[in-house]
PDB file of C-alpha atoms and ligand atoms in Angstrom:
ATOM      1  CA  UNK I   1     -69.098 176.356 253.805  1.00  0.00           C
ATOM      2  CA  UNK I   2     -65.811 177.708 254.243  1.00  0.00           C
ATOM      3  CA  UNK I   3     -64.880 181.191 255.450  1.00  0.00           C
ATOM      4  CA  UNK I   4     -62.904 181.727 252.311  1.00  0.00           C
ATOM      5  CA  UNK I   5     -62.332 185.667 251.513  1.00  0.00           C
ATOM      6  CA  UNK I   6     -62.643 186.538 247.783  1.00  0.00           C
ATOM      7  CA  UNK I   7     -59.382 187.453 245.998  1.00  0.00           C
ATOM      8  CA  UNK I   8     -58.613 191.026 246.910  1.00  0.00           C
ATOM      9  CA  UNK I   9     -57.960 193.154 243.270  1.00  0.00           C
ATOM     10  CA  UNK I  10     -55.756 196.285 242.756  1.00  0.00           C
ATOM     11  CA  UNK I  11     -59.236 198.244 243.574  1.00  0.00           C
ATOM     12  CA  UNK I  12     -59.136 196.696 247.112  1.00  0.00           C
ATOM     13  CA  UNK I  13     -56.085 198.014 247.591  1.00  0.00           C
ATOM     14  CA  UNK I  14     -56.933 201.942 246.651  1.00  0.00           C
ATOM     15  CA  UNK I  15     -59.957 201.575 249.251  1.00  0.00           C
ATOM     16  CA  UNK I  16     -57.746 200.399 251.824  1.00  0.00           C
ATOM     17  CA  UNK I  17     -55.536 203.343 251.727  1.00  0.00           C
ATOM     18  CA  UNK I  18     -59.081 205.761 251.624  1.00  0.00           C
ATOM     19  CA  UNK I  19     -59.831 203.631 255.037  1.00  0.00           C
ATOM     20  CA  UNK I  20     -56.521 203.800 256.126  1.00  0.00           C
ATOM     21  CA  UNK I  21     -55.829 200.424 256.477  1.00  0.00           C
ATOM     22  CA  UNK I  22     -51.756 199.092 255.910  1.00  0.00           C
ATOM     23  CA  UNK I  23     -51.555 197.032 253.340  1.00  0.00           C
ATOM     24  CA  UNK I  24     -49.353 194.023 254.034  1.00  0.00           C
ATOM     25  CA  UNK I  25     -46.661 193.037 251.450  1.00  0.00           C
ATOM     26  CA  UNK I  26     -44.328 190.052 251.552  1.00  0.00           C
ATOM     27  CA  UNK I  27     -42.062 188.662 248.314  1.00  0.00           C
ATOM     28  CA  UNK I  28     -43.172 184.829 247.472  1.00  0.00           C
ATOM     29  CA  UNK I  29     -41.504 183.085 244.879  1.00  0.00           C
ATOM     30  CA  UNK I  30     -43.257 179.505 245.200  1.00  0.00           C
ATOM     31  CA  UNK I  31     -46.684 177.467 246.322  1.00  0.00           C
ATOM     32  CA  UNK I  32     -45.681 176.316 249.707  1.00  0.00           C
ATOM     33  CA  UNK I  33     -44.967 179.598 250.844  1.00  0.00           C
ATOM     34  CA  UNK I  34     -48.221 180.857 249.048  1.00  0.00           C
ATOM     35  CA  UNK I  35     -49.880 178.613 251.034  1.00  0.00           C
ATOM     36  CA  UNK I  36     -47.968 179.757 254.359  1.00  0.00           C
ATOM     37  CA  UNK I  37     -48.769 183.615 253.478  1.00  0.00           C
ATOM     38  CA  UNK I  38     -52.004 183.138 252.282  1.00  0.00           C
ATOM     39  CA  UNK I  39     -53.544 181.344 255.043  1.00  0.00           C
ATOM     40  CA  UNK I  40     -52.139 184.158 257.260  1.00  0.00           C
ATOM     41  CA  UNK I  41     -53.610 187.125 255.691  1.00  0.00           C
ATOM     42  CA  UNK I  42     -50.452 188.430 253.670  1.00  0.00           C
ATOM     43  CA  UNK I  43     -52.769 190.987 251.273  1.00  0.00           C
ATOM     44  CA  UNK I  44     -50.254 191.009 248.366  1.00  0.00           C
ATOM     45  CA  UNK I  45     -47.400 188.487 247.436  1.00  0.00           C
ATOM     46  CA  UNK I  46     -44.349 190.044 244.972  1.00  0.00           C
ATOM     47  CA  UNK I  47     -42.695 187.323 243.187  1.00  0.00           C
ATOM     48  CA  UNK I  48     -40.244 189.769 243.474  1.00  0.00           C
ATOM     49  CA  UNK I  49     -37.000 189.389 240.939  1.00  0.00           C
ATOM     50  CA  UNK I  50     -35.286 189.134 243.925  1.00  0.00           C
ATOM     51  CA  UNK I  51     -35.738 185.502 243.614  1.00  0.00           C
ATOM     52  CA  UNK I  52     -32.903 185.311 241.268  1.00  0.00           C
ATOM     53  CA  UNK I  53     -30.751 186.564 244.588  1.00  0.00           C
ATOM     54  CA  UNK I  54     -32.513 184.850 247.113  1.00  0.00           C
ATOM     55  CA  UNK I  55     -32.917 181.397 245.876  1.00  0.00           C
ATOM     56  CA  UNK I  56     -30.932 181.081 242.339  1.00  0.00           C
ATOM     57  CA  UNK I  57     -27.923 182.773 244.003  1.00  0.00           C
ATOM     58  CA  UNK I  58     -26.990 185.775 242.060  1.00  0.00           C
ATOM     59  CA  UNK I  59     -25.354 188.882 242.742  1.00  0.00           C
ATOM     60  CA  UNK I  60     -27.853 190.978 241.665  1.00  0.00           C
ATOM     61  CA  UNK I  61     -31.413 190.939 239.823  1.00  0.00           C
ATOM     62  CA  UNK I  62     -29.894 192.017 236.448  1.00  0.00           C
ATOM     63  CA  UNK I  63     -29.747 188.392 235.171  1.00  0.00           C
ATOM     64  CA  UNK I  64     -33.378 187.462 236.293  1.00  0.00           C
ATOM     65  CA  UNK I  65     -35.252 186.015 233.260  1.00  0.00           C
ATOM     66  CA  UNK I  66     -39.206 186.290 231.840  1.00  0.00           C
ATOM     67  CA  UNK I  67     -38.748 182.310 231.740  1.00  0.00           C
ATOM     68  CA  UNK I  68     -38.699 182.278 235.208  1.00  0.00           C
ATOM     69  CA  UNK I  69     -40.477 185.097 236.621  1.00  0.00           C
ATOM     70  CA  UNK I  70     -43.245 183.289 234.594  1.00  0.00           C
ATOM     71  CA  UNK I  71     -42.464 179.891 236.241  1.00  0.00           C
ATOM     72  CA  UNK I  72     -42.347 181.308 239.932  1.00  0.00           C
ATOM     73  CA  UNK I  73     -45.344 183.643 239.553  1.00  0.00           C
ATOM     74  CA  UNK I  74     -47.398 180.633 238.188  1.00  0.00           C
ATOM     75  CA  UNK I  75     -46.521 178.371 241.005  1.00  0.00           C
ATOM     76  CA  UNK I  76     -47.229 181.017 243.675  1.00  0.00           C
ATOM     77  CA  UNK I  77     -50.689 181.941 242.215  1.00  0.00           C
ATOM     78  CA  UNK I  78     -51.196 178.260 242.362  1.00  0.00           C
ATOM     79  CA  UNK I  79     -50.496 178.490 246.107  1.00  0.00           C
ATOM     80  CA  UNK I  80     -52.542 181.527 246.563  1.00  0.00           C
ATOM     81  CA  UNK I  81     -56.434 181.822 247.017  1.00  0.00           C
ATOM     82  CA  UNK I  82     -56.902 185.501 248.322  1.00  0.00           C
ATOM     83  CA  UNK I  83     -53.965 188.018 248.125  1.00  0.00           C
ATOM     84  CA  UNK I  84     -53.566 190.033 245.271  1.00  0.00           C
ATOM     85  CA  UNK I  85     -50.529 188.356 243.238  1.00  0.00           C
ATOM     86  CA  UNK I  86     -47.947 190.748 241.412  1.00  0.00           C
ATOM     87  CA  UNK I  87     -45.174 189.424 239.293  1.00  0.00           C
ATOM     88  CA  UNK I  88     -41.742 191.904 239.313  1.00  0.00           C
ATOM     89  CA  UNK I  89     -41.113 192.315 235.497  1.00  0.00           C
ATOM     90  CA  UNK I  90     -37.542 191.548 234.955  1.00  0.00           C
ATOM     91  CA  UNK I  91     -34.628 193.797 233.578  1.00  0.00           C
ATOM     92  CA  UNK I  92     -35.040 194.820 229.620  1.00  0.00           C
ATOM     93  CA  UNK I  93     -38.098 192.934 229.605  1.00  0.00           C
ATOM     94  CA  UNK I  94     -40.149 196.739 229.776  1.00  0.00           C
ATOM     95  CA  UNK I  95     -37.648 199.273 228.842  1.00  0.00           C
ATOM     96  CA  UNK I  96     -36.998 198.940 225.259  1.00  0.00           C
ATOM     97  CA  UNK I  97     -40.573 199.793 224.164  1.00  0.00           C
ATOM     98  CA  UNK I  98     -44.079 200.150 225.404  1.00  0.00           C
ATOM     99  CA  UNK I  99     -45.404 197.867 222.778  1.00  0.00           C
ATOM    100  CA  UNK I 100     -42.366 195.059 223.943  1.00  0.00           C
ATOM    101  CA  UNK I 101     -43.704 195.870 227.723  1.00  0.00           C
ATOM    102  CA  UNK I 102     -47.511 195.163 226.456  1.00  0.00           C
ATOM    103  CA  UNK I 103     -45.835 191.920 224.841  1.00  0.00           C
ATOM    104  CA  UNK I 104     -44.246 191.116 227.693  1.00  0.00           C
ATOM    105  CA  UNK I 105     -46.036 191.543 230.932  1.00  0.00           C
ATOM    106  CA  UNK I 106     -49.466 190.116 228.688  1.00  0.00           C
ATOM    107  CA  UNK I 107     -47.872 186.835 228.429  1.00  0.00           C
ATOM    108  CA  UNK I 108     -47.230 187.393 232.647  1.00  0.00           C
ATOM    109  CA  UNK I 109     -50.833 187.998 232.875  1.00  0.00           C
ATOM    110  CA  UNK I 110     -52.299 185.456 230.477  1.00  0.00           C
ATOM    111  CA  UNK I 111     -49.919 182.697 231.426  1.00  0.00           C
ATOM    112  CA  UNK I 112     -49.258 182.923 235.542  1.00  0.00           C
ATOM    113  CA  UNK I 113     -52.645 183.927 237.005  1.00  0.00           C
ATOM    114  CA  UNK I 114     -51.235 186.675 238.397  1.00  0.00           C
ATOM    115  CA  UNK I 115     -52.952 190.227 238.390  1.00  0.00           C
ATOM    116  CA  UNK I 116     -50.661 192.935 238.543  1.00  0.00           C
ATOM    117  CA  UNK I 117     -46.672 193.119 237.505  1.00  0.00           C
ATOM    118  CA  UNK I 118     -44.165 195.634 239.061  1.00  0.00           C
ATOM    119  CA  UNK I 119     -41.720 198.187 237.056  1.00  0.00           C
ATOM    120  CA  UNK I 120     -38.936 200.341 238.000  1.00  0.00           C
ATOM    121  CA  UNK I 121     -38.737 203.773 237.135  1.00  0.00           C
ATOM    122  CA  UNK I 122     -40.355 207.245 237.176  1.00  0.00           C
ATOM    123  CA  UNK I 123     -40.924 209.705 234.808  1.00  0.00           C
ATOM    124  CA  UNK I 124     -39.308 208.090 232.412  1.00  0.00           C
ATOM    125  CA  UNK I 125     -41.438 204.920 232.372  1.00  0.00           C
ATOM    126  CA  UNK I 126     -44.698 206.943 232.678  1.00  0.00           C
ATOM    127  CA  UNK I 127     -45.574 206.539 228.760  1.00  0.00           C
ATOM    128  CA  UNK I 128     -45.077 202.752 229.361  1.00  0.00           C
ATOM    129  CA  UNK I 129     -47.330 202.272 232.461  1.00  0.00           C
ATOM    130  CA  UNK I 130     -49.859 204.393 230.355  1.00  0.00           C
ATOM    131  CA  UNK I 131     -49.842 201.910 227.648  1.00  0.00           C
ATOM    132  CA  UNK I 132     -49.644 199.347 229.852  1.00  0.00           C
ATOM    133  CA  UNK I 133     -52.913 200.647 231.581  1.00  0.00           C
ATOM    134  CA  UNK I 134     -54.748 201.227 228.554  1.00  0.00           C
ATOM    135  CA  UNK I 135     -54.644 197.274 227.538  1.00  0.00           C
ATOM    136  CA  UNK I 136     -56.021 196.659 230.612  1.00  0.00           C
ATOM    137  CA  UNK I 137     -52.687 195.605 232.593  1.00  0.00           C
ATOM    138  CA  UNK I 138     -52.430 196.580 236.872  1.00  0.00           C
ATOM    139  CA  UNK I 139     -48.743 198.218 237.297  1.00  0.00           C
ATOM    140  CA  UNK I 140     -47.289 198.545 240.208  1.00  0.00           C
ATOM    141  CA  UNK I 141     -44.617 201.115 240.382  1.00  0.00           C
ATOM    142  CA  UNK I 142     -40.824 201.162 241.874  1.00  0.00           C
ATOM    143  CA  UNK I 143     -38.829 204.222 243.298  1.00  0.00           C
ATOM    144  CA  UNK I 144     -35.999 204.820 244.919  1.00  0.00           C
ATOM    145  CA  UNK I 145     -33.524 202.079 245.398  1.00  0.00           C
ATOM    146  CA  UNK I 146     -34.321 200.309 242.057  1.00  0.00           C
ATOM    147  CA  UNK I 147     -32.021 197.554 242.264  1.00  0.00           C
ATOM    148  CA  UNK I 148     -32.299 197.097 238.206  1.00  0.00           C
ATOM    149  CA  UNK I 149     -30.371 200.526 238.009  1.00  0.00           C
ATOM    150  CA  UNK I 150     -27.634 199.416 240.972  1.00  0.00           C
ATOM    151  CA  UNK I 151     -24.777 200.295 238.719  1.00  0.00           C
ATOM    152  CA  UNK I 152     -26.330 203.622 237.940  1.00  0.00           C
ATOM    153  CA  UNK I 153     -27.082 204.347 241.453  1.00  0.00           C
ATOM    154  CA  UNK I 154     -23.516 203.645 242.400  1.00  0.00           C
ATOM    155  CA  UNK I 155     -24.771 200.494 244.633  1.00  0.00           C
ATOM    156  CA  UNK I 156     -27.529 200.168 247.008  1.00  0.00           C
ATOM    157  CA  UNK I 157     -27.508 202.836 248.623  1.00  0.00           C
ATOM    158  CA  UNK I 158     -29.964 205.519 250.394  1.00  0.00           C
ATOM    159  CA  UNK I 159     -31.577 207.776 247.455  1.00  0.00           C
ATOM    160  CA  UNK I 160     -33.338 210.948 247.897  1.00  0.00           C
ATOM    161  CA  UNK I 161     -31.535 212.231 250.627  1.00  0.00           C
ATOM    162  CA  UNK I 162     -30.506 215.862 248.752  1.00  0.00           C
ATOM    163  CA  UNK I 163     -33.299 218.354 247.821  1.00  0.00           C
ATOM    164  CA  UNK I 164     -32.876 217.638 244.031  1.00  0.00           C
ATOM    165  CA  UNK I 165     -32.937 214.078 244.181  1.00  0.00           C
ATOM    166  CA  UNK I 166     -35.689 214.263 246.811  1.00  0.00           C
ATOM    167  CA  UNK I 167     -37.685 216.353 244.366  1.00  0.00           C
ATOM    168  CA  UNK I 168     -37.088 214.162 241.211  1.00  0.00           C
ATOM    169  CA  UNK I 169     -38.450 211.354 243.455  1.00  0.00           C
ATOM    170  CA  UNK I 170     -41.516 213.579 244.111  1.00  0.00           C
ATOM    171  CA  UNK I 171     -42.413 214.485 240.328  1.00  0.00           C
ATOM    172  CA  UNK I 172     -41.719 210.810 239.553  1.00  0.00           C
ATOM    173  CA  UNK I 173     -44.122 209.609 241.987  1.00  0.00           C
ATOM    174  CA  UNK I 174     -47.054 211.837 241.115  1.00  0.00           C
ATOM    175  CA  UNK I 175     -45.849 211.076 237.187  1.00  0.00           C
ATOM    176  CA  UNK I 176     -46.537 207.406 237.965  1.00  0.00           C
ATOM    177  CA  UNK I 177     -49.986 208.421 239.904  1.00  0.00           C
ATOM    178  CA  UNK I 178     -50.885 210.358 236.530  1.00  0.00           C
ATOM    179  CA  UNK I 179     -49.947 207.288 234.462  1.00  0.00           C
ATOM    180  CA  UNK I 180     -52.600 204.906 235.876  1.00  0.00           C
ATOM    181  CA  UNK I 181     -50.316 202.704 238.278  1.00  0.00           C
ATOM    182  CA  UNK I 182     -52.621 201.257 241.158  1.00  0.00           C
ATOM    183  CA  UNK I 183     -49.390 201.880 243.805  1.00  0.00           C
ATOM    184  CA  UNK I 184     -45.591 202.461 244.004  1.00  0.00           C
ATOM    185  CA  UNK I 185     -43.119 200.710 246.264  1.00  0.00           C
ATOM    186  CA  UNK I 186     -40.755 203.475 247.769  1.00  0.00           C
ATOM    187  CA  UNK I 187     -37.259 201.499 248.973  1.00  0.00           C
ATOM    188  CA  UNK I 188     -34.139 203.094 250.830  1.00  0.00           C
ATOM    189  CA  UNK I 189     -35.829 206.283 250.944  1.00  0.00           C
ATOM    190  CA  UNK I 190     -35.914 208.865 254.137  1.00  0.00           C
ATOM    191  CA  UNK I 191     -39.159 208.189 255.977  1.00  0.00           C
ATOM    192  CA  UNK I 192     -39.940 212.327 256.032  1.00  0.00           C
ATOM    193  CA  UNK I 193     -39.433 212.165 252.180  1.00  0.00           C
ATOM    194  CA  UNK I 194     -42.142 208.845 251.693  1.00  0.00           C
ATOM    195  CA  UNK I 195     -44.689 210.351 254.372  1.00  0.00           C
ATOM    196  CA  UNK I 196     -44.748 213.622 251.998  1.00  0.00           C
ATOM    197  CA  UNK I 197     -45.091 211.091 248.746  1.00  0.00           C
ATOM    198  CA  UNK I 198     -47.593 209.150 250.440  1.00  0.00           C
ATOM    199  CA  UNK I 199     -49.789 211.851 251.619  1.00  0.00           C
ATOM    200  CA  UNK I 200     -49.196 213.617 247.992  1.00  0.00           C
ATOM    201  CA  UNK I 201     -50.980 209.995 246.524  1.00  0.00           C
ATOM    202  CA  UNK I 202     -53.969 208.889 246.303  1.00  0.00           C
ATOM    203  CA  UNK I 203     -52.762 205.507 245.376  1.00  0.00           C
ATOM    204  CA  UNK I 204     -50.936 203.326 247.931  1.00  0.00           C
ATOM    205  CA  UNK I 205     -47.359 203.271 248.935  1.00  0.00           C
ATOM    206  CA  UNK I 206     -45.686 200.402 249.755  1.00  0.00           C
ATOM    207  CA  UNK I 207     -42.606 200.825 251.600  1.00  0.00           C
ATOM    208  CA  UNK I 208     -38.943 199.069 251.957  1.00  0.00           C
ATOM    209  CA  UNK I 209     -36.428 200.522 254.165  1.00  0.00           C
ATOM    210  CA  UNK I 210     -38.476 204.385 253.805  1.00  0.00           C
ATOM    211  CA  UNK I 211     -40.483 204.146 257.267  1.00  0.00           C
ATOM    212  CA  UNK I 212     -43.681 203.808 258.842  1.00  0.00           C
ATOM    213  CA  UNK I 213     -45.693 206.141 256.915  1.00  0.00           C
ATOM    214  CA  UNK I 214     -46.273 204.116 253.743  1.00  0.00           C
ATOM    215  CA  UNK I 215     -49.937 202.566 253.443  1.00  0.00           C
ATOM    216  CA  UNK I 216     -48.182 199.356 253.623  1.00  0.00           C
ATOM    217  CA  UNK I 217     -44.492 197.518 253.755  1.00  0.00           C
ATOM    218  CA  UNK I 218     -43.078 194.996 252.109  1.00  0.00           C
ATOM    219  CA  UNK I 219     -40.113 192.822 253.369  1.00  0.00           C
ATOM    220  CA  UNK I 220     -38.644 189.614 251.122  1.00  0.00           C
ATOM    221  CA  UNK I 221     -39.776 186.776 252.583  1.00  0.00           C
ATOM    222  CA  UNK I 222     -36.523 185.121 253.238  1.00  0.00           C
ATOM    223  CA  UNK I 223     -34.669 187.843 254.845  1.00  0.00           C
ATOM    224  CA  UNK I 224     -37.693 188.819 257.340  1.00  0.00           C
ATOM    225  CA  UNK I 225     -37.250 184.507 258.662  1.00  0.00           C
ATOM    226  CA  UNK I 226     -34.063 184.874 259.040  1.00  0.00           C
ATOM    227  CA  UNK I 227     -33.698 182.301 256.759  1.00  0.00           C
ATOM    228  CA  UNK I 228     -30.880 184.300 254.654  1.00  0.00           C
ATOM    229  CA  UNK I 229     -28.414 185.317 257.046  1.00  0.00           C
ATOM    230  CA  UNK I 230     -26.203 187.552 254.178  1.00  0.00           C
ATOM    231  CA  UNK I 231     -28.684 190.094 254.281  1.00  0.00           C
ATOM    232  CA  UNK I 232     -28.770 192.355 257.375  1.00  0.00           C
ATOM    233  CA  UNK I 233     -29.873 195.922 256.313  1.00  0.00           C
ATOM    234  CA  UNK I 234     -30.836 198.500 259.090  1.00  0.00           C
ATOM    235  CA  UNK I 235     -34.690 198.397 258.215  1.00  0.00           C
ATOM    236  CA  UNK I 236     -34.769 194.837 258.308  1.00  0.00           C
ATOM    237  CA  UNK I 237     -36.334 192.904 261.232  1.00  0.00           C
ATOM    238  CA  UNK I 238     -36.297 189.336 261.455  1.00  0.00           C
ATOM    239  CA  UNK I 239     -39.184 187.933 262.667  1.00  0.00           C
ATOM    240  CA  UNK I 240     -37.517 184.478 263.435  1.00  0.00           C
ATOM    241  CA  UNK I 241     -34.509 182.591 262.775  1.00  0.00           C
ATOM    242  CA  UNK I 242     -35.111 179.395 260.648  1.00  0.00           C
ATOM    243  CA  UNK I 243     -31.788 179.379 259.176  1.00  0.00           C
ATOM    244  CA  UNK I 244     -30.559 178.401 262.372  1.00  0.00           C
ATOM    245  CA  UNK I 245     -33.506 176.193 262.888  1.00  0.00           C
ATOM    246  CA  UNK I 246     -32.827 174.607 259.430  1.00  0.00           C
ATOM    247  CA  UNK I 247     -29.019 173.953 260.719  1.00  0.00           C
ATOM    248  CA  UNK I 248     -30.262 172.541 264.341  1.00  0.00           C
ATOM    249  CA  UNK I 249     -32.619 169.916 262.436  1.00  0.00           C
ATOM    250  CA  UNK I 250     -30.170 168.764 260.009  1.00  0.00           C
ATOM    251  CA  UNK I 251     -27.342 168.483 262.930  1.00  0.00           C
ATOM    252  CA  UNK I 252     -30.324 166.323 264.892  1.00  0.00           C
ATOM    253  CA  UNK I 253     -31.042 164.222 261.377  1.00  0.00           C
ATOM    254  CA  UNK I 254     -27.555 163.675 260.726  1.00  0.00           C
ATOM    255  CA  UNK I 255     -26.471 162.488 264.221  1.00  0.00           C
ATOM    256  CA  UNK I 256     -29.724 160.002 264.531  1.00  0.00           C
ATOM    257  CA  UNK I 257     -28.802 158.477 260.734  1.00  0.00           C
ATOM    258  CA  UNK I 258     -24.784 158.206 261.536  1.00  0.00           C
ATOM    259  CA  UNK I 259     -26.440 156.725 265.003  1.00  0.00           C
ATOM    260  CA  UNK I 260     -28.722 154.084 264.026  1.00  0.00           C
ATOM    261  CA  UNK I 261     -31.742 155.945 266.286  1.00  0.00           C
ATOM    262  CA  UNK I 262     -33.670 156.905 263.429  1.00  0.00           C
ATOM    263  CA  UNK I 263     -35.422 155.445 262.077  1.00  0.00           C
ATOM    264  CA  UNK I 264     -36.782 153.984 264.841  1.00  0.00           C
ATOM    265  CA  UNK I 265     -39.952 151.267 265.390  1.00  0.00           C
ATOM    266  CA  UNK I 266     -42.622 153.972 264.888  1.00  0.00           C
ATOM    267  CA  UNK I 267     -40.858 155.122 261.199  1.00  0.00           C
ATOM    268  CA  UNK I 268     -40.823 151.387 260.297  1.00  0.00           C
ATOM    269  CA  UNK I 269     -43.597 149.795 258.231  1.00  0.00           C
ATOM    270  CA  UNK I 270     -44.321 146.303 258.595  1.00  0.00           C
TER     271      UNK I 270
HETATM  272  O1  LIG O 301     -37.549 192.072 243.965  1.00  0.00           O
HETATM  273  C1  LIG O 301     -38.027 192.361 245.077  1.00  0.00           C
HETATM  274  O2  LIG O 301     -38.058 191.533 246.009  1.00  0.00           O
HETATM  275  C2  LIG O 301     -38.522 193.715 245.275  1.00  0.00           C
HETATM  276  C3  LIG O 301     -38.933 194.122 246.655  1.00  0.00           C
HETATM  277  C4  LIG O 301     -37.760 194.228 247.541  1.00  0.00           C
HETATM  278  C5  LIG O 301     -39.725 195.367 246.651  1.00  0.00           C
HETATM  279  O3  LIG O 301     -38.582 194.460 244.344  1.00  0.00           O
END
């Protein structure tokens, strides 16, 4: 017997919001972290695009790739046993068309063993995440800071902080709702403007950097260890600081090989 939960689906996620329950959100872009996340009750793990930041070292998620938003979403569903596994659909891989979208974030589906994917946009993507829906595909929505548009938003910054912006967020939000997504992730937002969003839902918010009013947050994995000491927004807290640990270790490993101390008699085999 094990005490093993059953994978929690896009429909666990609506009731947890009716009960009021946060829903608890970290990026995860490989198995050994699954594993980590998993085991301590993450509920849902983004392979977020961010990955193409955060590990592959680019400026930006512009250049992420299907190729391997497919490879890390497979490898973290084969990590994961209960949280719900999404998979961020990269840039141009949804946009052109809703029948390329259907194309696209099927083969995500079919060949990761993930069971949602994530899109940016509002109003503007509604007829996608409708069509999307319709085949039988979980979306996830994206507002606010959507770092595929960080040219067009003039960087990252803060958006929705004037009434029209505010509003378009609003209408966007509730034209997402309408369209069948199963949540939206509000980032860089003002936390007044996501509490009215999230009490205007009746699907979950998940929020970045917009407060503590959201049904849930989400933080990427990385920064939230302290493990990628570049990043150091306002809304970000860092819940330890491996980076430093990682340093300290290697320091230790280096000095003991350069040393002769390790390894020692009990790292020997006879
Ligand atoms: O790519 C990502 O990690 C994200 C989260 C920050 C929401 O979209």
């Amino acid at each position: 017997m094990t005490d093993l939960k059953p994978a929690l689906t896009v429909r666990d996620l609506a009731q947890m919001k009716a009960r009021g329950e946060r829903i608890v959100t970290l990026t995860c872009y490989d198995a050994l972290f699954a594993r980590l996340l998993d085991d301590s009750g993450v509920d849902v793990l983004l392979v977020g695009d961010s990955v193409n930041q955060v590990l592959a070292g680019a400026d930006s998620t512009l250049s992420a790739t299907l190729e391997q938003m497919i490879y890390h979403t497979k490898i973290v569903a084969r990590g994961t046993r209960r949280a719900l596994v999404v998979c961020d659909m990269p840039f141009l891989t949804y946009q052109v068309s809703p029948q390329e979208a259907i194309r696209n974030c099927g083969r995500v589906l079919a060949e990761t063993g993930c069971r949602a994917v994530k899109i940016e946009g509002g109003l503007t993507m509604a007829a996608t995440v409708r069509a999307l829906v319709d085949v039988g595909i979980p979306v996830m929505g994206h507002l606010g800071l959507t770092p595929q548009s960080v040219h067009a938003l003039g960087g990252p910054r803060v958006q929705g902080r004037d009434t029209a912006t505010a509003e378009r967020l609003r209408d966007d939000a509730k034209a997402l709702e309408d369209a069948g997504a199963f949540a939206i992730v509000l980032e860089l937002i003002p936390a007044a403007l996501a509490s009215q969003i999230t009490k205007a839902l009746s699907i979950p918010t998940i929020g970045i950097g917009a407060g503590p009013a959201c049904d849930g947050q989400v933080l990427v994995l990385h920064d939230m260890l302290g493990l990628n000491e570049q990043f150091n927004a306002k809304f970000l807290k860092k819940y330890a600081a491996l980076a430093q640990d990682v340093r300290d270790a290697v320091t230790l490993y280096s000095a003991e090989v350069r040393e002769g101390r390790y390894p020692g008699p009990e790292h020997s085999v006879n």
